[in-house]
Short mmCIF file of C-alpha atoms in Angstrom, two decimals:
data_model
loop_
_atom_site.label_atom_id
_atom_site.label_comp_id
_atom_site.label_asym_id
_atom_site.label_seq_id
_atom_site.Cartn_x
_atom_site.Cartn_y
_atom_site.Cartn_z
CA GLN A 1154 19.36 -28.78 -20.27
CA TYR A 1155 21.03 -31.57 -22.21
CA ASN A 1156 17.82 -32.71 -23.94
CA LEU A 1157 17.17 -29.19 -25.04
CA ALA A 1158 20.66 -28.86 -26.11
CA ARG A 1159 20.17 -32.06 -28.21
CA SER A 1160 16.80 -30.79 -29.82
CA TYR A 1161 18.47 -27.69 -30.82
CA GLU A 1162 21.57 -29.53 -32.53
CA ASP A 1163 19.56 -32.19 -34.16
CA GLY A 1164 16.74 -29.55 -35.40
CA GLU A 1165 13.98 -31.61 -33.54
CA GLY A 1166 10.77 -29.79 -32.51
CA VAL A 1167 13.04 -26.36 -33.00
CA GLU A 1168 14.71 -24.85 -35.67
CA GLN A 1169 18.39 -26.12 -35.86
CA ASP A 1170 20.65 -23.88 -33.87
CA TYR A 1171 24.19 -24.90 -32.94
CA SER A 1172 25.08 -21.92 -30.73
CA GLU A 1173 21.72 -22.57 -28.73
CA ALA A 1174 23.10 -26.21 -28.38
CA VAL A 1175 26.14 -25.26 -27.12
CA LYS A 1176 24.70 -22.96 -24.53
CA TRP A 1177 22.54 -25.58 -23.11
CA TYR A 1178 25.20 -28.21 -23.23
CA GLU A 1179 27.52 -25.82 -21.28
CA MET A 1180 24.94 -25.27 -18.54
CA ALA A 1181 24.54 -29.25 -18.03
CA ALA A 1182 28.10 -29.86 -18.47
CA LYS A 1183 28.88 -27.46 -15.69
CA GLN A 1184 26.56 -29.26 -13.56
CA GLY A 1185 28.24 -32.47 -14.12
CA ASN A 1186 26.19 -34.19 -16.75
CA ALA A 1187 28.88 -36.29 -18.56
CA ALA A 1188 26.98 -36.74 -21.71
CA ALA A 1189 26.72 -32.96 -21.96
CA GLN A 1190 30.49 -32.66 -21.35
CA TYR A 1191 31.18 -35.23 -23.95
CA ASN A 1192 28.93 -33.34 -26.67
CA LEU A 1193 30.22 -29.90 -25.51
CA GLY A 1194 33.74 -31.45 -26.30
CA CYS A 1195 32.64 -32.25 -29.58
CA CYS A 1196 31.39 -28.98 -30.31
CA TYR A 1197 34.73 -27.41 -29.59
CA LYS A 1198 36.38 -30.14 -31.50
CA GLU A 1199 34.40 -29.78 -34.60
CA GLY A 1200 34.02 -26.01 -34.28
CA THR A 1201 30.07 -26.61 -34.03
CA GLY A 1202 28.04 -23.48 -33.02
CA ILE A 1203 31.55 -22.18 -31.32
CA LYS A 1204 34.95 -21.29 -32.35
CA ARG A 1205 37.07 -24.27 -32.51
CA ASP A 1206 39.37 -25.08 -29.32
CA ASP A 1207 41.15 -28.30 -29.29
CA ALA A 1208 42.30 -27.54 -25.80
CA ALA A 1209 38.72 -26.69 -24.57
CA ALA A 1210 37.72 -29.94 -26.09
CA VAL A 1211 40.10 -31.98 -24.24
CA GLU A 1212 39.10 -30.46 -20.89
CA TRP A 1213 35.46 -31.48 -21.61
CA PHE A 1214 36.38 -34.88 -22.96
CA GLU A 1215 38.48 -35.34 -19.72
CA ARG A 1216 35.66 -34.15 -17.27
CA ALA A 1217 33.39 -36.61 -19.25
CA ALA A 1218 36.01 -39.61 -19.10
CA ALA A 1219 36.51 -39.13 -15.28
CA GLN A 1220 32.78 -40.02 -15.11
CA GLY A 1221 33.40 -43.29 -17.07
CA ASN A 1222 31.66 -41.84 -20.11
CA VAL A 1223 32.96 -44.39 -22.80
CA LYS A 1224 32.69 -41.97 -25.77
CA ALA A 1225 34.83 -39.56 -24.14
CA TYR A 1226 37.70 -42.41 -23.52
CA TYR A 1227 37.72 -42.62 -27.47
CA ALA A 1228 37.58 -38.95 -28.09
CA LEU A 1229 40.51 -38.51 -25.88
CA GLY A 1230 42.28 -41.13 -27.28
CA CYS A 1231 42.28 -39.50 -30.95
CA CYS A 1232 43.23 -36.12 -29.12
CA TYR A 1233 46.48 -37.96 -27.62
CA GLU A 1234 47.21 -40.05 -30.64
CA ASP A 1235 47.15 -36.82 -33.03
CA GLY A 1236 48.35 -34.22 -30.53
CA GLU A 1237 45.46 -32.06 -30.99
CA GLY A 1238 44.92 -29.84 -27.52
CA VAL A 1239 47.16 -32.04 -25.71
CA ALA A 1240 50.91 -33.27 -26.34
CA LYS A 1241 50.91 -36.21 -28.63
CA ASP A 1242 51.25 -39.25 -26.65
CA SER A 1243 50.58 -42.50 -28.48
CA GLU A 1244 50.79 -44.96 -25.31
CA GLU A 1245 48.24 -42.76 -23.39
CA ALA A 1246 45.86 -43.12 -26.81
CA VAL A 1247 46.21 -46.76 -26.62
CA LYS A 1248 45.40 -46.60 -22.95
CA LEU A 1249 42.28 -44.81 -23.69
CA TYR A 1250 41.26 -46.66 -26.59
CA LYS A 1251 41.52 -50.03 -24.51
CA ARG A 1252 39.39 -48.75 -21.98
CA ALA A 1253 36.70 -47.87 -24.62
CA ALA A 1254 37.17 -50.91 -26.44
CA GLU A 1255 36.78 -53.37 -23.56
CA GLN A 1256 33.31 -51.64 -23.06
CA GLY A 1257 32.29 -52.36 -26.53
CA ASN A 1258 32.98 -48.82 -28.44
CA VAL A 1259 33.36 -50.01 -32.11
CA ASP A 1260 35.54 -47.14 -33.26
CA ALA A 1261 38.08 -47.90 -30.26
CA GLN A 1262 38.21 -51.27 -31.09
CA TYR A 1263 38.81 -50.53 -34.70
CA ASN A 1264 41.60 -48.01 -33.61
CA LEU A 1265 43.13 -50.27 -31.01
CA GLY A 1266 43.52 -52.93 -33.95
CA ILE A 1267 45.30 -50.56 -36.22
CA CYS A 1268 47.35 -49.33 -33.23
CA PHE A 1269 48.51 -52.92 -32.45
CA ASP A 1270 48.94 -53.69 -36.39
CA LYS A 1271 51.02 -50.69 -37.21
CA GLY A 1272 52.99 -50.89 -33.63
CA ILE A 1273 51.62 -47.37 -32.63
CA GLY A 1274 52.09 -46.74 -28.88
CA GLY A 1275 53.84 -50.03 -28.31
CA GLU A 1276 54.96 -52.99 -29.91
CA GLN A 1277 53.57 -54.47 -33.08
CA ASN A 1278 51.30 -57.44 -32.27
CA TYR A 1279 49.33 -58.98 -35.10
CA ILE A 1280 47.30 -61.29 -32.76
CA GLU A 1281 45.98 -58.37 -30.77
CA ALA A 1282 45.06 -56.56 -33.85
CA VAL A 1283 43.16 -59.56 -35.24
CA TYR A 1284 41.52 -59.61 -31.90
CA TRP A 1285 40.32 -56.25 -31.89
CA TYR A 1286 39.76 -56.15 -35.75
CA LYS A 1287 37.23 -59.00 -34.81
CA LYS A 1288 35.39 -57.37 -32.35
CA ALA A 1289 34.70 -54.25 -34.55
CA ALA A 1290 34.05 -56.47 -37.60
CA GLU A 1291 31.48 -58.37 -35.84
CA GLN A 1292 29.76 -55.18 -34.88
CA GLY A 1293 29.45 -54.38 -38.65
CA TYR A 1294 32.37 -51.98 -39.08
CA ASP A 1295 33.37 -51.99 -42.55
CA LYS A 1296 36.87 -50.86 -42.33
CA ALA A 1297 37.68 -53.47 -39.44
CA GLN A 1298 36.10 -56.04 -41.75
CA TYR A 1299 38.22 -54.96 -44.58
CA ASN A 1300 41.40 -55.11 -42.36
CA LEU A 1301 40.34 -58.78 -40.86
CA GLY A 1302 40.08 -59.89 -44.52
CA ASP A 1303 43.65 -58.69 -45.07
CA CYS A 1304 44.80 -60.44 -41.93
CA TYR A 1305 43.58 -63.77 -42.91
CA TYR A 1306 44.68 -63.40 -46.63
CA ASP A 1307 48.01 -62.63 -45.53
CA GLY A 1308 48.18 -64.86 -42.54
CA GLU A 1309 49.03 -62.13 -40.24
CA GLY A 1310 48.07 -62.97 -36.53
CA VAL A 1311 45.95 -65.96 -37.76
CA ALA A 1312 46.41 -68.79 -39.91
CA ARG A 1313 46.15 -67.66 -43.66
CA ASN A 1314 42.62 -68.46 -44.70
CA TYR A 1315 41.45 -67.40 -48.11
CA ALA A 1316 37.79 -68.32 -47.43
CA GLU A 1317 37.62 -66.53 -44.11
CA ALA A 1318 39.28 -63.59 -46.10
CA VAL A 1319 36.38 -63.66 -48.57
CA LYS A 1320 33.75 -63.90 -45.98
CA TRP A 1321 35.13 -60.52 -44.25
CA TYR A 1322 35.86 -58.86 -47.70
CA LYS A 1323 32.32 -59.45 -48.69
CA LYS A 1324 30.83 -57.85 -45.54
CA ALA A 1325 32.69 -54.96 -46.10
CA ALA A 1326 32.24 -54.69 -49.80
CA GLU A 1327 28.35 -54.92 -49.48
CA GLN A 1328 28.83 -51.71 -47.50
CA GLY A 1329 30.46 -49.99 -50.18
CA HIS A 1330 33.89 -50.37 -48.94
CA LEU A 1331 36.11 -49.97 -52.12
CA ARG A 1332 39.39 -51.86 -51.42
CA ALA A 1333 37.41 -54.80 -50.20
CA GLN A 1334 35.42 -54.63 -53.51
CA ASN A 1335 38.52 -54.57 -55.49
CA ASN A 1336 40.09 -57.39 -53.13
CA LEU A 1337 37.03 -59.46 -53.61
CA ALA A 1338 37.26 -59.30 -57.24
CA PHE A 1339 40.69 -60.47 -57.13
CA CYS A 1340 39.68 -63.28 -55.25
CA TYR A 1341 37.04 -64.36 -57.45
CA ASP A 1342 39.56 -63.67 -60.46
CA GLU A 1343 42.05 -66.24 -59.00
CA GLY A 1344 39.84 -68.36 -57.33
CA ARG A 1345 41.19 -67.89 -53.96
CA GLY A 1346 38.86 -68.78 -51.10
CA VAL A 1347 36.10 -69.13 -53.50
CA LYS A 1348 35.61 -70.91 -56.87
CA LYS A 1349 36.82 -69.08 -59.65
CA ASP A 1350 34.35 -66.69 -61.34
CA TYR A 1351 35.39 -64.07 -64.08
CA GLU A 1352 31.86 -62.53 -64.30
CA LYS A 1353 31.57 -62.17 -60.55
CA ALA A 1354 35.24 -60.62 -60.75
#
C-alpha cells in the first residue's frame, strides 16, 4: 500500500495521481506504517491530493515520530516552531530538531543551528550554532555552509578565520547561494582569507 502510494505520488509506472496516493498512504498509515504516516502528514501539510489541514498533519507526524521516524521529528519541530496545527512552542521545536539532528537529519541540523544562533527556544549559543551548522555543512547543505562561513568571518562561536570563511563561502557559492557568492567576491576584493584578485571578485 505504501509503495503503491509512492508510485501514484511520483507517477512511476502509473499516471501521477495525488488523491490516489493519499488514499493508499492512509490505508498503510492506519495499519501503523511510520513512513506512510509521515508522508500522509506531508500531504495534509502541503494540501497535496487532499485539503490542507495542519492539525491533521501534526497528528500523523506525531504518530510517525512515536515510532522513531526521523523526518517526522523534524516536520513536527517545524510545526511547533511556526505554530501550525499546534500551539507555538519554540522549546519543544528545539527538542524535536535535536532528536532528528542527532540522527543525521540535515534540515534539522541546520534549523537547530539557527535556533542556537538566534536564541530561539533557549539561550543564544554561538558555539552550539557552529557545531550544528558544521554538521549540516559537511553534508553539503548550502545555507549551513554560508552561515558557517559567516561564523568564521565574524568570529562568532569560533576563532575568526578568514581562510575558513572563504572555504565555506566557496562551497555554498558553487551551489548557487547568492549571498555566499557576494561575500566570496568581497573576500577576493579585500584580500581576506584569499589572495586579492579583482578579476575573481
